[in-house]
Amino acid sequence: MPTLKIKRQADVLEPMTDAPFDVEEFLRQPLVARVATGKRIVRPVWFLWEDEAFWIFSGQWSRLADRLRSDSAFELVVDTCDIDTGRVLQVIARGHGSVVEFDVERARRKLVRYLGPDESRWDDRFKPPQGGAAKGVWWAKLIPHTLWISDQSFKPSIGGS
């Protein structure tokens, strides 16, 4: 299957109309991404795709903010692989990131994707900090300069359909 390469032009990503699947819909799913910074350190992360950027929590518990401050380059992959159906979708991003002020409403939008809309049921460690409690929590804003979009689906030989 061919891979579609999308570049950022004049601060906007090229249209994804020729993509082999709906990229916006794919990135709205509560999937786990893996992000790598310049030190070749790869970590699984929850993310929010919004405003043509990947948004990831960072804070005192994480070294991501320090890594981005020293070298803003990143690569990130979001993919799925269902061996029963043979559906394999990939979005690979390369670009530069920055550390920006924490925004509680953006945090809610991200967490609802993974934990559901009822905040009273969320584990305490995932409840967004309020007001001054947001001190020590930041957003890693990862702006892709290039996206590689690929449908690597195959006819399954084991499992279901």
Tab-separated table of C-alpha atoms in Angstrom:
chain	number	residue	atom	x	y	z
A	1	MET	CA	0.000	0.000	0.000
A	2	PRO	CA	1.354	3.444	-0.840
A	3	THR	CA	2.116	5.938	1.885
A	4	LEU	CA	0.808	9.482	1.528
A	5	LYS	CA	3.242	12.194	2.607
A	6	ILE	CA	1.682	15.444	3.853
A	7	LYS	CA	3.826	18.544	4.460
A	8	ARG	CA	3.237	21.778	6.305
A	9	GLN	CA	3.077	24.732	3.896
A	10	ALA	CA	2.771	28.319	5.120
A	11	ASP	CA	2.086	27.062	8.661
A	12	VAL	CA	-0.805	24.788	7.548
A	13	LEU	CA	-0.756	21.092	6.704
A	14	GLU	CA	-1.562	20.245	3.114
A	15	PRO	CA	-5.075	18.831	2.598
A	16	MET	CA	-5.377	15.138	3.440
A	17	THR	CA	-8.048	14.462	0.828
A	18	ASP	CA	-6.038	11.682	-0.851
A	19	ALA	CA	-5.377	9.839	2.410
A	20	PRO	CA	-6.317	6.146	2.368
A	21	PHE	CA	-8.499	6.669	5.471
A	22	ASP	CA	-10.037	9.550	7.442
A	23	VAL	CA	-6.996	10.837	9.344
A	24	GLU	CA	-8.945	13.311	11.492
A	25	GLU	CA	-11.325	10.545	12.602
A	26	PHE	CA	-8.415	8.156	13.250
A	27	LEU	CA	-6.592	10.704	15.422
A	28	ARG	CA	-9.779	11.447	17.393
A	29	GLN	CA	-9.744	7.879	18.730
A	30	PRO	CA	-8.315	7.187	22.195
A	31	LEU	CA	-5.188	5.491	20.894
A	32	VAL	CA	-1.721	5.351	22.386
A	33	ALA	CA	1.032	7.132	20.494
A	34	ARG	CA	4.742	6.621	20.876
A	35	VAL	CA	6.834	9.780	20.891
A	36	ALA	CA	10.599	9.951	20.456
A	37	THR	CA	12.758	12.975	21.141
A	38	GLY	CA	16.284	13.754	19.998
A	39	LYS	CA	17.814	11.492	22.634
A	40	ARG	CA	16.259	8.392	21.029
A	41	ILE	CA	14.001	7.923	24.015
A	42	VAL	CA	10.606	6.473	23.068
A	43	ARG	CA	7.608	6.662	25.405
A	44	PRO	CA	3.950	5.672	25.043
A	45	VAL	CA	1.644	8.663	25.510
A	46	TRP	CA	-1.986	9.647	25.447
A	47	PHE	CA	-2.480	12.563	23.104
A	48	LEU	CA	-4.976	15.053	21.780
A	49	TRP	CA	-4.901	15.936	18.071
A	50	GLU	CA	-6.158	19.507	17.886
A	51	ASP	CA	-5.244	22.588	15.829
A	52	GLU	CA	-2.943	20.455	13.629
A	53	ALA	CA	-0.782	19.583	16.636
A	54	PHE	CA	-0.347	16.687	19.047
A	55	TRP	CA	-0.854	17.752	22.679
A	56	ILE	CA	0.724	15.681	25.470
A	57	PHE	CA	0.805	16.309	29.230
A	58	SER	CA	4.188	16.896	30.757
A	59	GLY	CA	5.212	17.902	34.235
A	60	GLN	CA	7.554	17.305	37.112
A	61	TRP	CA	7.059	13.529	36.776
A	62	SER	CA	8.321	13.537	33.178
A	63	ARG	CA	11.481	14.528	31.335
A	64	LEU	CA	9.660	15.270	28.071
A	65	ALA	CA	9.554	19.036	28.706
A	66	ASP	CA	13.295	19.177	29.437
A	67	ARG	CA	14.059	17.103	26.354
A	68	LEU	CA	11.978	19.361	24.101
A	69	ARG	CA	13.599	22.462	25.574
A	70	SER	CA	17.074	21.118	24.763
A	71	ASP	CA	16.164	19.660	21.344
A	72	SER	CA	12.711	20.365	19.931
A	73	ALA	CA	12.810	17.626	17.264
A	74	PHE	CA	10.374	14.740	17.671
A	75	GLU	CA	8.898	11.776	15.861
A	76	LEU	CA	5.582	10.271	16.844
A	77	VAL	CA	3.626	7.281	15.602
A	78	VAL	CA	-0.030	6.421	16.119
A	79	ASP	CA	-1.036	3.066	14.726
A	80	THR	CA	-3.496	0.230	15.024
A	81	CYS	CA	-3.127	-3.420	14.149
A	82	ASP	CA	-6.111	-5.749	14.338
A	83	ILE	CA	-4.919	-9.251	13.496
A	84	ASP	CA	-8.491	-10.568	13.317
A	85	THR	CA	-9.568	-8.133	10.584
A	86	GLY	CA	-6.161	-7.350	9.103
A	87	ARG	CA	-6.733	-3.614	9.479
A	88	VAL	CA	-3.443	-1.755	9.983
A	89	LEU	CA	-3.469	2.057	9.953
A	90	GLN	CA	-0.515	4.344	10.634
A	91	VAL	CA	0.149	8.035	11.055
A	92	ILE	CA	3.795	8.938	11.546
A	93	ALA	CA	4.660	12.549	12.376
A	94	ARG	CA	7.964	14.387	12.357
A	95	GLY	CA	8.377	17.963	13.498
A	96	HIS	CA	9.286	20.254	16.360
A	97	GLY	CA	7.715	20.661	19.759
A	98	SER	CA	7.552	23.268	22.454
A	99	VAL	CA	6.481	23.444	26.067
A	100	VAL	CA	3.465	25.686	26.611
A	101	GLU	CA	1.259	26.746	29.492
A	102	PHE	CA	-1.229	24.195	30.791
A	103	ASP	CA	-4.847	24.689	29.695
A	104	VAL	CA	-7.408	22.870	31.874
A	105	GLU	CA	-10.163	22.842	29.233
A	106	ARG	CA	-7.842	21.270	26.668
A	107	ALA	CA	-6.869	18.722	29.346
A	108	ARG	CA	-10.534	17.816	29.847
A	109	ARG	CA	-11.023	17.324	26.111
A	110	LYS	CA	-8.031	14.993	26.048
A	111	LEU	CA	-8.987	12.995	29.134
A	112	VAL	CA	-12.630	12.523	28.103
A	113	ARG	CA	-11.315	10.603	25.057
A	114	TYR	CA	-9.557	8.065	27.273
A	115	LEU	CA	-11.579	8.054	30.497
A	116	GLY	CA	-15.129	8.942	29.440
A	117	PRO	CA	-17.227	12.032	30.181
A	118	ASP	CA	-18.020	11.319	33.867
A	119	GLU	CA	-15.125	12.946	35.758
A	120	SER	CA	-16.427	11.605	39.071
A	121	ARG	CA	-15.403	8.116	37.880
A	122	TRP	CA	-11.860	9.122	36.913
A	123	ASP	CA	-8.912	7.905	38.947
A	124	ASP	CA	-7.678	10.842	41.071
A	125	ARG	CA	-4.325	10.964	39.300
A	126	PHE	CA	-6.079	11.883	36.046
A	127	LYS	CA	-8.220	14.736	37.374
A	128	PRO	CA	-6.994	17.980	35.778
A	129	PRO	CA	-5.339	20.362	38.243
A	130	GLN	CA	-7.292	23.519	38.991
A	131	GLY	CA	-6.010	27.084	39.205
A	132	GLY	CA	-2.679	27.343	41.003
A	133	ALA	CA	-2.561	23.546	41.278
A	134	ALA	CA	-1.611	23.493	37.572
A	135	LYS	CA	1.838	24.709	38.591
A	136	GLY	CA	4.396	22.148	37.517
A	137	VAL	CA	2.163	20.814	34.709
A	138	TRP	CA	2.689	21.799	31.078
A	139	TRP	CA	1.636	20.882	27.605
A	140	ALA	CA	4.087	19.481	25.109
A	141	LYS	CA	2.780	20.905	21.839
A	142	LEU	CA	4.145	18.840	18.963
A	143	ILE	CA	3.694	20.479	15.563
A	144	PRO	CA	4.303	18.064	12.698
A	145	HIS	CA	6.139	19.372	9.656
A	146	THR	CA	5.496	16.097	7.864
A	147	LEU	CA	2.893	13.354	8.254
A	148	TRP	CA	3.165	9.930	6.661
A	149	ILE	CA	-0.254	8.298	6.394
A	150	SER	CA	-0.480	4.646	5.496
A	151	ASP	CA	-3.053	1.880	5.311
A	152	GLN	CA	-1.061	-1.363	5.586
A	153	SER	CA	-4.135	-3.583	5.938
A	154	PHE	CA	-3.871	-7.210	4.899
A	155	LYS	CA	-5.998	-10.305	4.412
A	156	PRO	CA	-5.889	-12.093	7.787
A	157	SER	CA	-4.738	-15.691	7.885
A	158	ILE	CA	-5.602	-16.375	11.544
A	159	GLY	CA	-8.438	-15.381	13.846
A	160	GLY	CA	-11.819	-14.017	12.783
A	161	SER	CA	-12.779	-12.524	9.439
